[in-house]
Amino acid sequence: MNLKHIDLNLLVYLDVLLQTCSVTQAAESMGISQPAMSNGLRRLRELFGDPLLIRTKDGMAPTERARSLQPLVRKIVADVELAVEPDKGFDPATARRVFRLSVSDYSECTLLPPLLRAMHNTAPNITLDILTPSDVSYSDVEGGKVDLVINRFDEVPQSFHHQTIWRDSFSCMISRDNPIRDHFDLDSYLQASHVWVSKTGMGIGVGVEPGTMQQLGWVDDALARLGKRRKIRVYTRHYQAAMQLAEMDDLVITLPSKSAKLQQDNPDILILPPPFDIPETELKMAWSSLLQHNPAHQWLRGLIAQVASELD
């Protein structure tokens, strides 16, 4: 295939089509008519010899070929945008802008307070718009509408850039009046009642089915490898709520150590190591290729990495 016979604008069409999976939305995003976008899709299908998007009962869906093309096309378009974008630099001391961050509750309670303290003097006019994972879709991040996702990922989409912020062990929190304190072993742990804290992912979540072990996360996966399961009495998506429940005399809360340490000065709570091995969890930040070389974005990522290293 000879490049001189290819309209490279079609790659921009394909990038938007694969982000929206909608001819109408893609046309609106690019400010062109729907027939023009439909014609672009027809030409793309001819170019790649693949339907790329097919109609299903839930709308348009990408083919396997389209899914494999998406990260490659996203990078090409992002690199071209970088090449033509003027380099204005970034001065955090004078800049006025909003960064939109999608963060898990775990990230919000552990990372955000020291991040805001670090920004107080160096970037006084920077605003953070904090979104929950259920507020945000992968396409929002891929299109650069959200600057960063900070969360624990089972798998990071191939089209995202990402960086590990820290690795964290697990700790158990109990009331000082909990009778389990004097014989905290695996048997007493399994006999106790527990609070489960969600590992929140992207998109709108659903409730937990207590009868199934699927999707319960690191703690319950570690127990399952021992052929054990705990008795979960409360399911919550909020770390602050879980930490407050630790003051109850009959509950055990198992959660990442950095969040448990927020209560280390609480005289009513004991923080103990789990009586079994739980693999470390990993907190990452992920972002769109569109923002990879943006000076303001580079500054924010560097500041987050610096704050995280000091906490680590």
PDB file of C-alpha atoms in Angstrom:
ATOM      1  CA  MET A   1       0.000   0.000   0.000  1.00  0.00           C
ATOM      2  CA  ASN A   2       1.453   3.364  -1.071  1.00  0.00           C
ATOM      3  CA  LEU A   3       1.090   6.121   1.522  1.00  0.00           C
ATOM      4  CA  LYS A   4       0.757   8.846  -1.108  1.00  0.00           C
ATOM      5  CA  HIS A   5      -2.607   7.376  -2.088  1.00  0.00           C
ATOM      6  CA  ILE A   6      -3.949   7.437   1.491  1.00  0.00           C
ATOM      7  CA  ASP A   7      -5.891  10.372   2.923  1.00  0.00           C
ATOM      8  CA  LEU A   8      -4.311  10.613   6.384  1.00  0.00           C
ATOM      9  CA  ASN A   9      -7.356  12.557   7.594  1.00  0.00           C
ATOM     10  CA  LEU A  10      -9.087   9.187   7.584  1.00  0.00           C
ATOM     11  CA  LEU A  11      -6.963   8.172  10.589  1.00  0.00           C
ATOM     12  CA  VAL A  12      -8.425  11.089  12.537  1.00  0.00           C
ATOM     13  CA  TYR A  13     -11.904   9.875  11.530  1.00  0.00           C
ATOM     14  CA  LEU A  14     -11.018   6.350  12.645  1.00  0.00           C
ATOM     15  CA  ASP A  15      -9.630   7.583  15.969  1.00  0.00           C
ATOM     16  CA  VAL A  16     -12.879   9.395  16.809  1.00  0.00           C
ATOM     17  CA  LEU A  17     -15.092   6.581  15.493  1.00  0.00           C
ATOM     18  CA  LEU A  18     -13.347   4.024  17.692  1.00  0.00           C
ATOM     19  CA  GLN A  19     -13.635   6.290  20.733  1.00  0.00           C
ATOM     20  CA  THR A  20     -17.363   6.932  20.268  1.00  0.00           C
ATOM     21  CA  CYS A  21     -18.529   3.784  18.422  1.00  0.00           C
ATOM     22  CA  SER A  22     -21.099   6.092  16.846  1.00  0.00           C
ATOM     23  CA  VAL A  23     -21.145   7.757  13.431  1.00  0.00           C
ATOM     24  CA  THR A  24     -23.443  10.492  14.766  1.00  0.00           C
ATOM     25  CA  GLN A  25     -21.311  11.286  17.817  1.00  0.00           C
ATOM     26  CA  ALA A  26     -18.092  11.132  15.798  1.00  0.00           C
ATOM     27  CA  ALA A  27     -19.520  13.586  13.261  1.00  0.00           C
ATOM     28  CA  GLU A  28     -20.617  15.969  16.032  1.00  0.00           C
ATOM     29  CA  SER A  29     -17.198  15.726  17.704  1.00  0.00           C
ATOM     30  CA  MET A  30     -15.431  16.689  14.464  1.00  0.00           C
ATOM     31  CA  GLY A  31     -17.991  19.316  13.413  1.00  0.00           C
ATOM     32  CA  ILE A  32     -18.921  17.597  10.152  1.00  0.00           C
ATOM     33  CA  SER A  33     -22.159  16.162   8.794  1.00  0.00           C
ATOM     34  CA  GLN A  34     -23.246  12.604   9.485  1.00  0.00           C
ATOM     35  CA  PRO A  35     -23.193  11.703   5.747  1.00  0.00           C
ATOM     36  CA  ALA A  36     -19.588  12.928   5.575  1.00  0.00           C
ATOM     37  CA  MET A  37     -18.604  10.730   8.521  1.00  0.00           C
ATOM     38  CA  SER A  38     -20.515   7.774   7.025  1.00  0.00           C
ATOM     39  CA  ASN A  39     -18.559   8.293   3.809  1.00  0.00           C
ATOM     40  CA  GLY A  40     -15.344   8.382   5.834  1.00  0.00           C
ATOM     41  CA  LEU A  41     -16.250   5.071   7.489  1.00  0.00           C
ATOM     42  CA  ARG A  42     -16.981   3.559   4.069  1.00  0.00           C
ATOM     43  CA  ARG A  43     -13.546   4.624   2.818  1.00  0.00           C
ATOM     44  CA  LEU A  44     -11.891   3.279   5.984  1.00  0.00           C
ATOM     45  CA  ARG A  45     -13.582  -0.070   5.467  1.00  0.00           C
ATOM     46  CA  GLU A  46     -12.225  -0.180   1.937  1.00  0.00           C
ATOM     47  CA  LEU A  47      -8.766   0.865   3.109  1.00  0.00           C
ATOM     48  CA  PHE A  48      -8.475  -1.801   5.812  1.00  0.00           C
ATOM     49  CA  GLY A  49     -10.602  -4.482   4.162  1.00  0.00           C
ATOM     50  CA  ASP A  50     -12.620  -4.814   7.359  1.00  0.00           C
ATOM     51  CA  PRO A  51     -16.024  -3.513   8.528  1.00  0.00           C
ATOM     52  CA  LEU A  52     -14.306  -1.962  11.597  1.00  0.00           C
ATOM     53  CA  LEU A  53     -17.637  -1.136  13.289  1.00  0.00           C
ATOM     54  CA  ILE A  54     -20.618  -3.468  13.151  1.00  0.00           C
ATOM     55  CA  ARG A  55     -24.166  -2.903  14.311  1.00  0.00           C
ATOM     56  CA  THR A  56     -25.348  -4.878  17.366  1.00  0.00           C
ATOM     57  CA  LYS A  57     -28.438  -4.749  19.563  1.00  0.00           C
ATOM     58  CA  ASP A  58     -26.500  -2.394  21.872  1.00  0.00           C
ATOM     59  CA  GLY A  59     -25.281  -0.104  19.083  1.00  0.00           C
ATOM     60  CA  MET A  60     -22.062  -0.118  17.054  1.00  0.00           C
ATOM     61  CA  ALA A  61     -19.219  -2.337  18.249  1.00  0.00           C
ATOM     62  CA  PRO A  62     -15.593  -2.535  17.000  1.00  0.00           C
ATOM     63  CA  THR A  63     -14.356  -5.638  15.240  1.00  0.00           C
ATOM     64  CA  GLU A  64     -11.277  -7.498  16.426  1.00  0.00           C
ATOM     65  CA  ARG A  65      -9.260  -5.746  13.714  1.00  0.00           C
ATOM     66  CA  ALA A  66     -10.511  -2.344  14.904  1.00  0.00           C
ATOM     67  CA  ARG A  67      -9.593  -3.112  18.517  1.00  0.00           C
ATOM     68  CA  SER A  68      -6.061  -3.987  17.456  1.00  0.00           C
ATOM     69  CA  LEU A  69      -5.801  -0.780  15.404  1.00  0.00           C
ATOM     70  CA  GLN A  70      -7.109   1.559  18.096  1.00  0.00           C
ATOM     71  CA  PRO A  71      -3.944   2.036  20.229  1.00  0.00           C
ATOM     72  CA  LEU A  72      -1.808   2.402  17.081  1.00  0.00           C
ATOM     73  CA  VAL A  73      -4.113   5.003  15.544  1.00  0.00           C
ATOM     74  CA  ARG A  74      -4.459   6.849  18.882  1.00  0.00           C
ATOM     75  CA  LYS A  75      -0.658   7.153  19.125  1.00  0.00           C
ATOM     76  CA  ILE A  76      -0.287   8.356  15.532  1.00  0.00           C
ATOM     77  CA  VAL A  77      -2.919  11.065  15.982  1.00  0.00           C
ATOM     78  CA  ALA A  78      -1.486  12.133  19.353  1.00  0.00           C
ATOM     79  CA  ASP A  79       2.029  12.400  17.892  1.00  0.00           C
ATOM     80  CA  VAL A  80       0.779  14.531  14.995  1.00  0.00           C
ATOM     81  CA  GLU A  81      -1.099  16.815  17.394  1.00  0.00           C
ATOM     82  CA  LEU A  82       2.062  17.180  19.467  1.00  0.00           C
ATOM     83  CA  ALA A  83       4.100  18.066  16.385  1.00  0.00           C
ATOM     84  CA  VAL A  84       1.841  20.960  15.420  1.00  0.00           C
ATOM     85  CA  GLU A  85       1.030  22.196  18.949  1.00  0.00           C
ATOM     86  CA  PRO A  86       3.146  25.213  19.971  1.00  0.00           C
ATOM     87  CA  ASP A  87       5.323  24.610  23.023  1.00  0.00           C
ATOM     88  CA  LYS A  88       4.272  27.336  25.452  1.00  0.00           C
ATOM     89  CA  GLY A  89       5.852  25.745  28.504  1.00  0.00           C
ATOM     90  CA  PHE A  90       4.142  25.623  31.871  1.00  0.00           C
ATOM     91  CA  ASP A  91       4.673  27.709  34.987  1.00  0.00           C
ATOM     92  CA  PRO A  92       2.700  26.240  37.925  1.00  0.00           C
ATOM     93  CA  ALA A  93       3.191  29.396  39.986  1.00  0.00           C
ATOM     94  CA  THR A  94       1.155  31.510  37.561  1.00  0.00           C
ATOM     95  CA  ALA A  95      -0.945  28.917  35.709  1.00  0.00           C
ATOM     96  CA  ARG A  96      -4.722  28.899  36.073  1.00  0.00           C
ATOM     97  CA  ARG A  97      -6.264  25.636  34.988  1.00  0.00           C
ATOM     98  CA  VAL A  98      -8.325  22.678  36.126  1.00  0.00           C
ATOM     99  CA  PHE A  99      -7.033  19.115  36.267  1.00  0.00           C
ATOM    100  CA  ARG A 100      -9.724  16.429  36.284  1.00  0.00           C
ATOM    101  CA  LEU A 101      -8.697  13.332  38.224  1.00  0.00           C
ATOM    102  CA  SER A 102     -10.647  10.111  38.565  1.00  0.00           C
ATOM    103  CA  VAL A 103      -9.544   8.571  41.852  1.00  0.00           C
ATOM    104  CA  SER A 104     -10.588   5.617  43.958  1.00  0.00           C
ATOM    105  CA  ASP A 105     -11.615   6.224  47.545  1.00  0.00           C
ATOM    106  CA  TYR A 106      -8.330   4.644  48.643  1.00  0.00           C
ATOM    107  CA  SER A 107      -6.374   7.131  46.501  1.00  0.00           C
ATOM    108  CA  GLU A 108      -8.476  10.046  47.680  1.00  0.00           C
ATOM    109  CA  CYS A 109      -7.863   9.463  51.381  1.00  0.00           C
ATOM    110  CA  THR A 110      -4.158   8.588  51.118  1.00  0.00           C
ATOM    111  CA  LEU A 111      -2.678  10.582  48.211  1.00  0.00           C
ATOM    112  CA  LEU A 112      -4.814  13.693  47.773  1.00  0.00           C
ATOM    113  CA  PRO A 113      -4.176  15.433  51.138  1.00  0.00           C
ATOM    114  CA  PRO A 114      -0.366  15.495  50.750  1.00  0.00           C
ATOM    115  CA  LEU A 115      -0.747  16.373  47.059  1.00  0.00           C
ATOM    116  CA  LEU A 116      -2.875  19.402  47.935  1.00  0.00           C
ATOM    117  CA  ARG A 117      -0.363  20.451  50.587  1.00  0.00           C
ATOM    118  CA  ALA A 118       2.421  20.267  48.006  1.00  0.00           C
ATOM    119  CA  MET A 119       0.381  22.361  45.548  1.00  0.00           C
ATOM    120  CA  HIS A 120      -0.554  25.014  48.110  1.00  0.00           C
ATOM    121  CA  ASN A 121       2.523  27.189  47.632  1.00  0.00           C
ATOM    122  CA  THR A 122       3.880  26.015  44.276  1.00  0.00           C
ATOM    123  CA  ALA A 123       0.618  26.130  42.269  1.00  0.00           C
ATOM    124  CA  PRO A 124      -1.891  28.336  44.129  1.00  0.00           C
ATOM    125  CA  ASN A 125      -4.240  28.797  41.172  1.00  0.00           C
ATOM    126  CA  ILE A 126      -4.477  25.165  40.071  1.00  0.00           C
ATOM    127  CA  THR A 127      -7.869  23.554  40.698  1.00  0.00           C
ATOM    128  CA  LEU A 128      -8.496  19.814  41.052  1.00  0.00           C
ATOM    129  CA  ASP A 129     -11.838  18.378  39.943  1.00  0.00           C
ATOM    130  CA  ILE A 130     -12.076  14.984  41.668  1.00  0.00           C
ATOM    131  CA  LEU A 131     -14.261  12.375  39.970  1.00  0.00           C
ATOM    132  CA  THR A 132     -15.197   8.914  41.204  1.00  0.00           C
ATOM    133  CA  PRO A 133     -14.430   5.897  39.005  1.00  0.00           C
ATOM    134  CA  SER A 134     -18.137   5.420  38.293  1.00  0.00           C
ATOM    135  CA  ASP A 135     -18.248   8.972  36.853  1.00  0.00           C
ATOM    136  CA  VAL A 136     -15.750   8.129  34.128  1.00  0.00           C
ATOM    137  CA  SER A 137     -15.539   5.802  31.138  1.00  0.00           C
ATOM    138  CA  TYR A 138     -12.406   4.550  29.384  1.00  0.00           C
ATOM    139  CA  SER A 139     -13.293   6.700  26.354  1.00  0.00           C
ATOM    140  CA  ASP A 140     -13.353   9.822  28.592  1.00  0.00           C
ATOM    141  CA  VAL A 141      -9.753   9.114  29.572  1.00  0.00           C
ATOM    142  CA  GLU A 142      -8.677   8.090  26.091  1.00  0.00           C
ATOM    143  CA  GLY A 143     -10.073  11.301  24.630  1.00  0.00           C
ATOM    144  CA  GLY A 144      -8.269  13.455  27.209  1.00  0.00           C
ATOM    145  CA  LYS A 145     -11.486  14.651  28.898  1.00  0.00           C
ATOM    146  CA  VAL A 146     -10.070  13.278  32.162  1.00  0.00           C
ATOM    147  CA  ASP A 147      -6.427  14.042  32.898  1.00  0.00           C
ATOM    148  CA  LEU A 148      -5.568  11.093  35.108  1.00  0.00           C
ATOM    149  CA  VAL A 149      -7.047   7.939  36.572  1.00  0.00           C
ATOM    150  CA  ILE A 150      -5.457   6.994  39.897  1.00  0.00           C
ATOM    151  CA  ASN A 151      -6.536   3.540  40.972  1.00  0.00           C
ATOM    152  CA  ARG A 152      -5.571  -0.086  41.386  1.00  0.00           C
ATOM    153  CA  PHE A 153      -5.940  -1.800  38.008  1.00  0.00           C
ATOM    154  CA  ASP A 154      -6.290  -5.476  37.193  1.00  0.00           C
ATOM    155  CA  GLU A 155      -5.261  -4.498  33.659  1.00  0.00           C
ATOM    156  CA  VAL A 156      -4.437  -1.115  32.112  1.00  0.00           C
ATOM    157  CA  PRO A 157      -5.858  -0.591  28.578  1.00  0.00           C
ATOM    158  CA  GLN A 158      -3.162  -0.830  25.926  1.00  0.00           C
ATOM    159  CA  SER A 159      -3.885   2.668  24.626  1.00  0.00           C
ATOM    160  CA  PHE A 160      -3.139   4.287  28.023  1.00  0.00           C
ATOM    161  CA  HIS A 161       0.198   5.429  29.372  1.00  0.00           C
ATOM    162  CA  HIS A 162       0.669   4.486  33.007  1.00  0.00           C
ATOM    163  CA  GLN A 163       3.078   4.700  35.928  1.00  0.00           C
ATOM    164  CA  THR A 164       3.175   2.919  39.260  1.00  0.00           C
ATOM    165  CA  ILE A 165       2.736   5.348  42.151  1.00  0.00           C
ATOM    166  CA  TRP A 166       3.465   2.919  44.969  1.00  0.00           C
ATOM    167  CA  ARG A 167       3.026  -0.635  46.213  1.00  0.00           C
ATOM    168  CA  ASP A 168       1.194  -1.213  49.467  1.00  0.00           C
ATOM    169  CA  SER A 169       0.901  -4.069  51.926  1.00  0.00           C
ATOM    170  CA  PHE A 170      -2.244  -4.848  53.937  1.00  0.00           C
ATOM    171  CA  SER A 171      -3.111  -4.294  57.596  1.00  0.00           C
ATOM    172  CA  CYS A 172      -5.964  -5.250  59.899  1.00  0.00           C
ATOM    173  CA  MET A 173      -7.804  -2.747  62.078  1.00  0.00           C
ATOM    174  CA  ILE A 174      -9.794  -3.711  65.181  1.00  0.00           C
ATOM    175  CA  SER A 175     -11.159  -1.980  68.244  1.00  0.00           C
ATOM    176  CA  ARG A 176      -8.964  -2.037  71.345  1.00  0.00           C
ATOM    177  CA  ASP A 177     -11.975  -3.583  73.072  1.00  0.00           C
ATOM    178  CA  ASN A 178     -12.381  -6.355  70.521  1.00  0.00           C
ATOM    179  CA  PRO A 179     -11.784  -9.676  72.343  1.00  0.00           C
ATOM    180  CA  ILE A 180      -9.948 -10.993  69.292  1.00  0.00           C
ATOM    181  CA  ARG A 181      -6.971  -8.733  70.159  1.00  0.00           C
ATOM    182  CA  ASP A 182      -5.425 -11.277  72.541  1.00  0.00           C
ATOM    183  CA  HIS A 183      -5.468 -14.219  70.105  1.00  0.00           C
ATOM    184  CA  PHE A 184      -5.327 -12.741  66.623  1.00  0.00           C
ATOM    185  CA  ASP A 185      -4.576 -15.722  64.398  1.00  0.00           C
ATOM    186  CA  LEU A 186      -6.092 -17.203  61.239  1.00  0.00           C
ATOM    187  CA  ASP A 187      -8.737 -19.185  63.133  1.00  0.00           C
ATOM    188  CA  SER A 188      -9.980 -16.194  65.116  1.00  0.00           C
ATOM    189  CA  TYR A 189      -9.801 -14.039  61.975  1.00  0.00           C
ATOM    190  CA  LEU A 190     -12.102 -16.465  60.131  1.00  0.00           C
ATOM    191  CA  GLN A 191     -14.527 -16.660  63.055  1.00  0.00           C
ATOM    192  CA  ALA A 192     -14.861 -12.855  63.224  1.00  0.00           C
ATOM    193  CA  SER A 193     -17.189 -10.602  61.220  1.00  0.00           C
ATOM    194  CA  HIS A 194     -15.571  -8.467  58.529  1.00  0.00           C
ATOM    195  CA  VAL A 195     -15.975  -5.268  56.540  1.00  0.00           C
ATOM    196  CA  TRP A 196     -15.239  -5.559  52.821  1.00  0.00           C
ATOM    197  CA  VAL A 197     -13.913  -2.441  51.104  1.00  0.00           C
ATOM    198  CA  SER A 198     -14.338  -2.194  47.341  1.00  0.00           C
ATOM    199  CA  LYS A 199     -11.568  -2.018  44.783  1.00  0.00           C
ATOM    200  CA  THR A 200     -13.443   0.412  42.545  1.00  0.00           C
ATOM    201  CA  GLY A 201     -13.015   0.146  38.782  1.00  0.00           C
ATOM    202  CA  MET A 202     -13.999   2.235  35.762  1.00  0.00           C
ATOM    203  CA  GLY A 203     -17.627   2.736  34.831  1.00  0.00           C
ATOM    204  CA  ILE A 204     -20.795   2.369  36.851  1.00  0.00           C
ATOM    205  CA  GLY A 205     -20.488  -0.428  39.382  1.00  0.00           C
ATOM    206  CA  VAL A 206     -22.984  -3.039  40.541  1.00  0.00           C
ATOM    207  CA  GLY A 207     -23.722  -4.519  43.929  1.00  0.00           C
ATOM    208  CA  VAL A 208     -21.971  -7.502  45.433  1.00  0.00           C
ATOM    209  CA  GLU A 209     -23.507 -10.944  45.639  1.00  0.00           C
ATOM    210  CA  PRO A 210     -22.445 -12.273  49.086  1.00  0.00           C
ATOM    211  CA  GLY A 211     -22.783 -15.876  47.941  1.00  0.00           C
ATOM    212  CA  THR A 212     -20.061 -15.620  45.328  1.00  0.00           C
ATOM    213  CA  MET A 213     -16.341 -15.060  45.722  1.00  0.00           C
ATOM    214  CA  GLN A 214     -15.984 -13.472  42.281  1.00  0.00           C
ATOM    215  CA  GLN A 215     -14.572  -9.959  42.080  1.00  0.00           C
ATOM    216  CA  LEU A 216     -14.040  -9.588  45.843  1.00  0.00           C
ATOM    217  CA  GLY A 217     -10.394  -8.661  45.448  1.00  0.00           C
ATOM    218  CA  TRP A 218      -6.982  -9.216  46.951  1.00  0.00           C
ATOM    219  CA  VAL A 219      -7.890 -10.207  50.522  1.00  0.00           C
ATOM    220  CA  ASP A 220     -10.469 -12.787  49.546  1.00  0.00           C
ATOM    221  CA  ASP A 221      -8.309 -14.093  46.711  1.00  0.00           C
ATOM    222  CA  ALA A 222      -5.508 -14.716  49.237  1.00  0.00           C
ATOM    223  CA  LEU A 223      -7.923 -16.568  51.534  1.00  0.00           C
ATOM    224  CA  ALA A 224      -9.293 -18.595  48.622  1.00  0.00           C
ATOM    225  CA  ARG A 225      -5.780 -19.840  47.865  1.00  0.00           C
ATOM    226  CA  LEU A 226      -5.787 -21.254  51.414  1.00  0.00           C
ATOM    227  CA  GLY A 227      -9.188 -22.822  50.826  1.00  0.00           C
ATOM    228  CA  LYS A 228     -10.752 -20.365  53.308  1.00  0.00           C
ATOM    229  CA  ARG A 229     -13.339 -17.591  53.243  1.00  0.00           C
ATOM    230  CA  ARG A 230     -14.253 -14.936  55.755  1.00  0.00           C
ATOM    231  CA  LYS A 231     -17.665 -13.857  57.035  1.00  0.00           C
ATOM    232  CA  ILE A 232     -18.393 -10.455  55.522  1.00  0.00           C
ATOM    233  CA  ARG A 233     -21.018  -8.473  57.383  1.00  0.00           C
ATOM    234  CA  VAL A 234     -20.685  -5.082  55.663  1.00  0.00           C
ATOM    235  CA  TYR A 235     -19.842  -4.230  52.032  1.00  0.00           C
ATOM    236  CA  THR A 236     -18.739  -0.638  51.503  1.00  0.00           C
ATOM    237  CA  ARG A 237     -17.065   1.429  48.782  1.00  0.00           C
ATOM    238  CA  HIS A 238     -15.660   3.989  51.211  1.00  0.00           C
ATOM    239  CA  TYR A 239     -12.420   3.648  53.155  1.00  0.00           C
ATOM    240  CA  GLN A 240     -13.294   6.367  55.666  1.00  0.00           C
ATOM    241  CA  ALA A 241     -16.511   4.517  56.533  1.00  0.00           C
ATOM    242  CA  ALA A 242     -14.613   1.251  56.941  1.00  0.00           C
ATOM    243  CA  MET A 243     -12.047   2.877  59.223  1.00  0.00           C
ATOM    244  CA  GLN A 244     -14.790   4.282  61.431  1.00  0.00           C
ATOM    245  CA  LEU A 245     -16.394   0.847  61.643  1.00  0.00           C
ATOM    246  CA  ALA A 246     -13.120  -0.460  63.067  1.00  0.00           C
ATOM    247  CA  GLU A 247     -14.110   1.163  66.363  1.00  0.00           C
ATOM    248  CA  MET A 248     -16.934  -1.380  66.753  1.00  0.00           C
ATOM    249  CA  ASP A 249     -16.069  -4.207  69.147  1.00  0.00           C
ATOM    250  CA  ASP A 250     -17.003  -7.087  66.841  1.00  0.00           C
ATOM    251  CA  LEU A 251     -15.624  -6.154  63.402  1.00  0.00           C
ATOM    252  CA  VAL A 252     -12.310  -6.679  61.591  1.00  0.00           C
ATOM    253  CA  ILE A 253     -11.290  -4.405  58.719  1.00  0.00           C
ATOM    254  CA  THR A 254      -8.526  -5.514  56.339  1.00  0.00           C
ATOM    255  CA  LEU A 255      -7.303  -2.810  53.993  1.00  0.00           C
ATOM    256  CA  PRO A 256      -4.120  -1.358  52.450  1.00  0.00           C
ATOM    257  CA  SER A 257      -1.610  -0.255  55.069  1.00  0.00           C
ATOM    258  CA  LYS A 258      -1.335   3.368  53.922  1.00  0.00           C
ATOM    259  CA  SER A 259      -5.018   3.909  54.584  1.00  0.00           C
ATOM    260  CA  ALA A 260      -4.835   2.061  57.915  1.00  0.00           C
ATOM    261  CA  LYS A 261      -1.981   4.362  59.006  1.00  0.00           C
ATOM    262  CA  LEU A 262      -4.350   7.314  58.810  1.00  0.00           C
ATOM    263  CA  GLN A 263      -5.801   5.947  62.067  1.00  0.00           C
ATOM    264  CA  GLN A 264      -2.496   5.176  63.773  1.00  0.00           C
ATOM    265  CA  ASP A 265      -3.059   7.941  66.357  1.00  0.00           C
ATOM    266  CA  ASN A 266      -6.608   6.826  67.131  1.00  0.00           C
ATOM    267  CA  PRO A 267      -6.489   5.507  70.728  1.00  0.00           C
ATOM    268  CA  ASP A 268      -9.551   3.315  70.130  1.00  0.00           C
ATOM    269  CA  ILE A 269      -8.047   1.286  67.288  1.00  0.00           C
ATOM    270  CA  LEU A 270      -5.308  -1.334  66.986  1.00  0.00           C
ATOM    271  CA  ILE A 271      -3.490  -1.903  63.674  1.00  0.00           C
ATOM    272  CA  LEU A 272      -2.196  -5.461  63.283  1.00  0.00           C
ATOM    273  CA  PRO A 273      -0.537  -7.468  60.516  1.00  0.00           C
ATOM    274  CA  PRO A 274      -2.886  -9.965  58.806  1.00  0.00           C
ATOM    275  CA  PRO A 275      -2.527 -13.539  60.104  1.00  0.00           C
ATOM    276  CA  PHE A 276      -1.938 -14.789  56.529  1.00  0.00           C
ATOM    277  CA  ASP A 277      -0.021 -13.611  53.463  1.00  0.00           C
ATOM    278  CA  ILE A 278      -1.721 -11.093  51.164  1.00  0.00           C
ATOM    279  CA  PRO A 279       0.224 -10.016  48.046  1.00  0.00           C
ATOM    280  CA  GLU A 280       0.974  -6.303  47.805  1.00  0.00           C
ATOM    281  CA  THR A 281      -1.398  -4.115  45.835  1.00  0.00           C
ATOM    282  CA  GLU A 282      -0.198  -1.566  43.294  1.00  0.00           C
ATOM    283  CA  LEU A 283      -1.523   1.973  42.838  1.00  0.00           C
ATOM    284  CA  LYS A 284      -1.110   3.388  39.337  1.00  0.00           C
ATOM    285  CA  MET A 285      -1.865   6.553  37.464  1.00  0.00           C
ATOM    286  CA  ALA A 286      -2.980   6.219  33.841  1.00  0.00           C
ATOM    287  CA  TRP A 287      -3.566   8.825  31.149  1.00  0.00           C
ATOM    288  CA  SER A 288      -4.274   9.344  27.463  1.00  0.00           C
ATOM    289  CA  SER A 289      -1.615   9.405  24.762  1.00  0.00           C
ATOM    290  CA  LEU A 290      -3.031  12.831  23.897  1.00  0.00           C
ATOM    291  CA  LEU A 291      -1.583  14.213  27.137  1.00  0.00           C
ATOM    292  CA  GLN A 292       1.707  12.333  27.229  1.00  0.00           C
ATOM    293  CA  HIS A 293       3.831  15.314  26.090  1.00  0.00           C
ATOM    294  CA  ASN A 294       1.673  18.138  27.456  1.00  0.00           C
ATOM    295  CA  PRO A 295       3.928  20.318  29.696  1.00  0.00           C
ATOM    296  CA  ALA A 296       1.216  20.969  32.302  1.00  0.00           C
ATOM    297  CA  HIS A 297       0.373  17.293  32.448  1.00  0.00           C
ATOM    298  CA  GLN A 298       4.028  16.332  32.756  1.00  0.00           C
ATOM    299  CA  TRP A 299       4.339  18.721  35.706  1.00  0.00           C
ATOM    300  CA  LEU A 300       1.323  17.182  37.454  1.00  0.00           C
ATOM    301  CA  ARG A 301       2.552  13.623  36.949  1.00  0.00           C
ATOM    302  CA  GLY A 302       5.979  14.571  38.256  1.00  0.00           C
ATOM    303  CA  LEU A 303       4.489  16.218  41.349  1.00  0.00           C
ATOM    304  CA  ILE A 304       2.297  13.194  42.073  1.00  0.00           C
ATOM    305  CA  ALA A 305       5.289  10.868  41.716  1.00  0.00           C
ATOM    306  CA  GLN A 306       7.335  13.060  44.064  1.00  0.00           C
ATOM    307  CA  VAL A 307       4.572  13.201  46.713  1.00  0.00           C
ATOM    308  CA  ALA A 308       4.041   9.448  46.454  1.00  0.00           C
ATOM    309  CA  SER A 309       7.755   8.694  46.874  1.00  0.00           C
ATOM    310  CA  GLU A 310       7.823  10.781  50.052  1.00  0.00           C
ATOM    311  CA  LEU A 311       4.841   8.840  51.429  1.00  0.00           C
ATOM    312  CA  ASP A 312       6.379   5.549  50.394  1.00  0.00           C
TER     313      ASP A 312
END
